[in-house]
Amino acid sequence: EKVAITKEQDALMKLIVEAYNKHQIPQDVTKKLLQEQYSTEENFLLLTEIATSQVQVLVEFTKNIPGFLSLDHEDQIALLKGSAVEAMFLRSAQVFSRKMPKGHTEVLEERIRKSGISEEFITPLFNFYKSVGELHMVQEEQALLTAITILTPDRPYVKDQQAVERLQEPMVELLKKLCVLQHPQEPQYFARLLGRLTELRTLNHYHAEMLTSWRVNDHKFTPLLCEIWDVQ
Ligand SMILES: CC(C)c1onc(-c2c(Cl)cccc2Cl)c1COc1ccc2cc(-c3cccc(C(=O)O)c3)sc2c1
């Protein structure tokens, strides 16, 4: 049967994509990737600065998701804290999938590989980047997938999961239609996208270990990262 986006779905998609594009990491932050020297210390500090900026961008994007600000305030915090790492994996993954200008991709890969992350986490991390890169997501899909990740009802400490489900469901339906329209020759594309969300959950676990090993080596994070990741 003919799949068609309704007027409401089109309006929702425009809001999400607008918010996704409106809030970006400032150029003066990301262009440092090309400038600073390559020491483990310098790489860690630079990635910390970018991650901190990314969290601020993420909070602004989330506030623009229709209905989010009407959720219970404590649930809003629980959703942000529960999804921050996954949303940042998605965001940093986009850098690898869209061939960044000025060789950002190679530079970012180099800095992540040499930032004090142990080899056992580097492999799953770059496998994820590769699997996202192979999807060649358009920005509507990236924006919706990020919103869907943030609106995951079963994060720790979320009290009213149904309220979150009511916001997430229409996004999942819309993404499903988009995938059919965008990739008619690939009926399983939507399933592959959702498979990335499952992979993201496992990366949360690896990330918790990465944080521990950084802290064991006395690496300092910013107050915002400490707050969102419950460290220090
Ligand atoms: C505290 C710090 C050391 C850290 O701890 N864990 C992680 C992490 C790592 Cl390693 C990998 C995945 C997830 C996390 Cl959370 C990080 C660094 O996290 C980030 C977070 C966002 C972005 C966006 C980027 C980026 C580059 C160019 C262009 C753009 C762009 O959007 O244009 C974005 S790089 C980047 C690095």
CSV table of C-alpha atoms and ligand atoms in Angstrom, one decimal:
chain,number,residue,atom,x,y,z
A,1,GLU,CA,0.0,0.0,0.0
A,2,LYS,CA,1.1,3.6,-0.6
A,3,VAL,CA,3.0,5.0,2.4
A,4,ALA,CA,2.4,8.7,2.9
A,5,ILE,CA,3.6,11.2,5.6
A,6,THR,CA,0.6,13.0,7.1
A,7,LYS,CA,0.5,16.8,7.6
A,8,GLU,CA,1.0,16.3,11.3
A,9,GLN,CA,4.0,14.0,10.8
A,10,ASP,CA,5.5,16.5,8.3
A,11,ALA,CA,5.1,19.3,10.9
A,12,LEU,CA,6.7,17.1,13.6
A,13,MET,CA,9.6,16.1,11.3
A,14,LYS,CA,10.3,19.8,10.4
A,15,LEU,CA,10.4,20.7,14.2
A,16,ILE,CA,12.9,17.9,15.0
A,17,VAL,CA,15.2,18.6,12.0
A,18,GLU,CA,15.1,22.4,12.6
A,19,ALA,CA,16.1,21.8,16.3
A,20,TYR,CA,18.8,19.3,15.2
A,21,ASN,CA,20.4,21.8,12.8
A,22,LYS,CA,19.9,24.8,15.0
A,23,HIS,CA,22.0,23.5,17.8
A,24,GLN,CA,25.5,22.6,16.7
A,25,ILE,CA,28.9,22.5,18.4
A,26,PRO,CA,30.6,25.9,17.6
A,27,GLN,CA,33.1,25.8,14.8
A,28,ASP,CA,35.8,27.3,17.0
A,29,VAL,CA,35.5,24.2,19.2
A,30,THR,CA,35.6,21.5,16.5
A,31,LYS,CA,38.2,23.2,14.4
A,32,LYS,CA,40.6,22.8,17.4
A,33,LEU,CA,40.6,19.1,16.3
A,34,LEU,CA,42.9,20.2,13.4
A,35,GLN,CA,45.1,22.6,15.4
A,36,GLU,CA,46.1,21.3,18.9
A,37,GLN,CA,49.1,18.9,19.0
A,38,TYR,CA,48.7,15.2,19.4
A,39,SER,CA,49.6,14.2,22.9
A,40,THR,CA,47.3,11.8,24.9
A,41,GLU,CA,46.8,14.6,27.4
A,42,GLU,CA,45.9,17.1,24.7
A,43,ASN,CA,43.6,14.7,22.9
A,44,PHE,CA,41.7,13.9,26.2
A,45,LEU,CA,41.3,17.6,27.0
A,46,LEU,CA,40.1,18.4,23.5
A,47,LEU,CA,37.6,15.6,23.5
A,48,THR,CA,36.4,16.6,27.0
A,49,GLU,CA,35.9,20.2,25.7
A,50,ILE,CA,33.9,18.9,22.6
A,51,ALA,CA,31.9,16.5,24.7
A,52,THR,CA,31.0,19.3,27.1
A,53,SER,CA,29.9,21.5,24.3
A,54,GLN,CA,28.0,18.5,22.8
A,55,VAL,CA,26.0,18.0,26.0
A,56,GLN,CA,25.0,21.7,26.0
A,57,VAL,CA,23.9,21.2,22.3
A,58,LEU,CA,22.0,18.1,23.3
A,59,VAL,CA,20.1,19.8,26.1
A,60,GLU,CA,19.0,22.6,23.8
A,61,PHE,CA,17.9,20.0,21.1
A,62,THR,CA,16.0,18.0,23.7
A,63,LYS,CA,14.1,21.1,25.0
A,64,ASN,CA,12.8,21.5,21.4
A,65,ILE,CA,11.4,18.0,21.2
A,66,PRO,CA,7.6,18.6,21.2
A,67,GLY,CA,6.1,17.5,24.5
A,68,PHE,CA,9.5,17.0,26.3
A,69,LEU,CA,9.1,20.1,28.5
A,70,SER,CA,5.6,18.9,29.6
A,71,LEU,CA,7.1,15.7,31.1
A,72,ASP,CA,7.7,15.5,34.9
A,73,HIS,CA,10.9,17.6,35.6
A,74,GLU,CA,12.7,14.7,37.3
A,75,ASP,CA,11.9,12.5,34.3
A,76,GLN,CA,13.4,15.1,32.0
A,77,ILE,CA,16.7,14.9,33.9
A,78,ALA,CA,16.6,11.1,34.0
A,79,LEU,CA,16.0,10.9,30.2
A,80,LEU,CA,18.9,13.3,29.5
A,81,LYS,CA,21.3,11.6,31.9
A,82,GLY,CA,20.3,8.1,30.6
A,83,SER,CA,20.7,9.0,26.9
A,84,ALA,CA,23.6,11.5,26.9
A,85,VAL,CA,26.3,8.9,26.0
A,86,GLU,CA,24.2,7.2,23.3
A,87,ALA,CA,23.3,10.6,21.8
A,88,MET,CA,27.0,11.5,21.7
A,89,PHE,CA,28.0,8.3,20.1
A,90,LEU,CA,25.3,9.0,17.4
A,91,ARG,CA,26.5,12.6,17.0
A,92,SER,CA,30.2,11.7,16.8
A,93,ALA,CA,29.3,8.8,14.5
A,94,GLN,CA,27.8,11.3,12.0
A,95,VAL,CA,31.2,12.9,11.7
A,96,PHE,CA,32.6,9.6,10.4
A,97,SER,CA,29.7,8.9,8.1
A,98,ARG,CA,29.5,12.4,6.4
A,99,LYS,CA,33.0,12.9,4.9
A,100,MET,CA,33.9,15.9,7.0
A,101,PRO,CA,35.7,18.7,5.2
A,102,LYS,CA,39.4,19.4,5.9
A,103,GLY,CA,40.0,15.7,7.0
A,104,HIS,CA,38.2,16.1,10.4
A,105,THR,CA,37.4,12.4,10.2
A,106,GLU,CA,41.0,11.1,10.2
A,107,VAL,CA,41.9,13.7,12.8
A,108,LEU,CA,39.1,12.8,15.1
A,109,GLU,CA,39.8,9.1,14.7
A,110,GLU,CA,43.5,9.7,15.6
A,111,ARG,CA,42.6,11.7,18.7
A,112,ILE,CA,40.1,9.2,20.0
A,113,ARG,CA,42.6,6.4,19.5
A,114,LYS,CA,45.2,8.3,21.4
A,115,SER,CA,43.2,9.7,24.3
A,116,GLY,CA,43.8,7.0,27.0
A,117,ILE,CA,41.0,4.7,25.9
A,118,SER,CA,42.1,1.1,26.3
A,119,GLU,CA,42.2,-1.1,23.1
A,120,GLU,CA,39.3,-3.3,24.3
A,121,PHE,CA,36.9,-0.3,24.0
A,122,ILE,CA,38.4,1.2,20.8
A,123,THR,CA,37.3,-1.8,18.8
A,124,PRO,CA,33.6,-1.8,19.6
A,125,LEU,CA,33.6,2.0,19.4
A,126,PHE,CA,35.0,2.1,15.8
A,127,ASN,CA,32.8,-0.9,14.8
A,128,PHE,CA,29.8,1.2,15.8
A,129,TYR,CA,31.1,4.2,13.8
A,130,LYS,CA,31.6,1.9,10.8
A,131,SER,CA,28.1,0.4,11.0
A,132,VAL,CA,26.6,3.9,11.3
A,133,GLY,CA,28.7,5.1,8.4
A,134,GLU,CA,27.4,2.3,6.2
A,135,LEU,CA,23.8,3.5,6.7
A,136,HIS,CA,24.4,6.8,5.0
A,137,MET,CA,21.6,8.3,7.1
A,138,VAL,CA,20.0,11.5,5.9
A,139,GLN,CA,19.7,14.3,8.4
A,140,GLU,CA,16.0,13.6,9.0
A,141,GLU,CA,16.9,10.1,10.0
A,142,GLN,CA,19.8,11.3,12.2
A,143,ALA,CA,17.6,13.9,14.0
A,144,LEU,CA,14.7,11.4,14.5
A,145,LEU,CA,17.0,8.6,15.7
A,146,THR,CA,18.6,11.0,18.2
A,147,ALA,CA,15.1,12.1,19.5
A,148,ILE,CA,14.0,8.5,19.7
A,149,THR,CA,17.2,7.6,21.7
A,150,ILE,CA,16.5,10.5,24.1
A,151,LEU,CA,12.9,9.4,24.5
A,152,THR,CA,13.7,5.9,25.6
A,153,PRO,CA,11.1,5.1,28.3
A,154,ASP,CA,13.0,2.5,30.3
A,155,ARG,CA,16.0,4.6,31.4
A,156,PRO,CA,16.9,4.4,35.1
A,157,TYR,CA,14.7,6.4,37.5
A,158,VAL,CA,12.1,7.4,34.9
A,159,LYS,CA,8.8,7.4,36.9
A,160,ASP,CA,6.1,8.0,34.2
A,161,GLN,CA,7.3,5.7,31.4
A,162,GLN,CA,3.9,5.8,29.6
A,163,ALA,CA,4.2,9.6,29.1
A,164,VAL,CA,7.6,9.0,27.5
A,165,GLU,CA,6.3,6.2,25.3
A,166,ARG,CA,3.5,8.5,24.1
A,167,LEU,CA,6.2,10.9,22.8
A,168,GLN,CA,8.5,8.3,21.4
A,169,GLU,CA,5.9,6.2,19.5
A,170,PRO,CA,5.0,8.9,16.9
A,171,MET,CA,8.7,9.4,16.2
A,172,VAL,CA,9.2,5.7,15.6
A,173,GLU,CA,6.2,5.6,13.3
A,174,LEU,CA,7.4,8.6,11.4
A,175,LEU,CA,11.0,7.2,11.1
A,176,LYS,CA,9.5,3.9,9.8
A,177,LYS,CA,7.6,5.8,7.1
A,178,LEU,CA,10.7,7.9,6.2
A,179,CYS,CA,12.8,4.8,5.8
A,180,VAL,CA,10.3,3.2,3.4
A,181,LEU,CA,10.1,6.4,1.4
A,182,GLN,CA,13.8,7.2,1.5
A,183,HIS,CA,15.1,3.6,0.9
A,184,PRO,CA,12.4,1.8,-1.2
A,185,GLN,CA,14.9,-0.7,-2.5
A,186,GLU,CA,15.9,-1.7,1.0
A,187,PRO,CA,12.8,-2.9,3.0
A,188,GLN,CA,15.0,-3.9,6.0
A,189,TYR,CA,16.6,-0.4,6.4
A,190,PHE,CA,14.4,0.6,9.3
A,191,ALA,CA,15.2,-2.6,11.1
A,192,ARG,CA,18.9,-1.8,10.6
A,193,LEU,CA,18.5,1.6,12.1
A,194,LEU,CA,16.8,0.2,15.2
A,195,GLY,CA,19.6,-2.3,15.4
A,196,ARG,CA,22.0,0.6,15.9
A,197,LEU,CA,19.9,1.6,19.0
A,198,THR,CA,20.5,-1.9,20.4
A,199,GLU,CA,24.2,-1.6,19.7
A,200,LEU,CA,24.2,1.8,21.4
A,201,ARG,CA,23.0,0.2,24.6
A,202,THR,CA,26.0,-2.1,24.7
A,203,LEU,CA,28.3,1.0,24.2
A,204,ASN,CA,26.9,2.5,27.4
A,205,HIS,CA,28.5,-0.3,29.3
A,206,TYR,CA,31.9,0.1,27.5
A,207,HIS,CA,31.7,3.8,28.2
A,208,ALA,CA,31.2,3.4,31.9
A,209,GLU,CA,34.4,1.3,31.9
A,210,MET,CA,36.2,4.0,29.8
A,211,LEU,CA,35.2,6.6,32.4
A,212,THR,CA,36.5,4.4,35.3
A,213,SER,CA,39.9,3.8,33.6
A,214,TRP,CA,40.3,7.5,32.8
A,215,ARG,CA,39.5,8.4,36.4
A,216,VAL,CA,41.9,5.7,37.7
A,217,ASN,CA,44.5,7.6,35.7
A,218,ASP,CA,43.4,10.8,37.4
A,219,HIS,CA,41.8,12.4,34.4
A,220,LYS,CA,39.5,15.4,35.2
A,221,PHE,CA,36.1,16.0,33.6
A,222,THR,CA,34.2,19.3,33.4
A,223,PRO,CA,31.4,20.0,36.0
A,224,LEU,CA,28.7,19.4,33.4
A,225,LEU,CA,30.1,16.0,32.4
A,226,CYS,CA,30.5,15.0,36.1
A,227,GLU,CA,26.8,15.9,36.6
A,228,ILE,CA,25.5,14.2,33.6
A,229,TRP,CA,27.7,11.1,34.1
A,230,ASP,CA,27.4,10.9,37.9
A,231,VAL,CA,31.2,11.0,38.3
A,232,GLN,CA,33.4,12.7,41.0
B,1,LIG,C1,35.1,13.4,28.0
B,1,LIG,C2,35.6,12.9,26.7
B,1,LIG,C3,37.1,12.5,26.8
B,1,LIG,C4,34.8,11.8,26.2
B,1,LIG,O1,34.5,10.7,27.0
B,1,LIG,N1,33.8,9.8,26.3
B,1,LIG,C5,33.6,10.3,25.0
B,1,LIG,C6,33.0,9.7,23.9
B,1,LIG,C7,33.7,9.1,22.9
B,1,LIG,CL1,35.4,9.1,23.0
B,1,LIG,C8,33.1,8.5,21.8
B,1,LIG,C9,31.7,8.5,21.7
B,1,LIG,C10,30.9,9.1,22.7
B,1,LIG,C11,31.6,9.7,23.8
B,1,LIG,CL2,30.6,10.4,25.1
B,1,LIG,C12,34.2,11.6,24.9
B,1,LIG,C13,34.3,12.4,23.7
B,1,LIG,O2,32.9,12.6,23.3
B,1,LIG,C14,32.5,13.2,22.2
B,1,LIG,C15,31.2,13.6,22.1
B,1,LIG,C16,30.7,14.2,21.0
B,1,LIG,C17,31.6,14.5,20.0
B,1,LIG,C18,31.3,15.3,18.8
B,1,LIG,C19,32.4,15.5,17.9
B,1,LIG,C20,32.4,16.2,16.7
B,1,LIG,C21,33.6,16.4,16.0
B,1,LIG,C22,33.7,17.1,14.9
B,1,LIG,C23,32.5,17.7,14.3
B,1,LIG,C24,31.3,17.5,15.0
B,1,LIG,C25,30.1,18.2,14.5
B,1,LIG,O3,29.0,17.9,15.0
B,1,LIG,O4,30.2,19.0,13.5
B,1,LIG,C26,31.2,16.8,16.2
B,1,LIG,S1,33.7,14.7,18.6
B,1,LIG,C27,32.9,14.2,20.0
B,1,LIG,C28,33.4,13.5,21.2
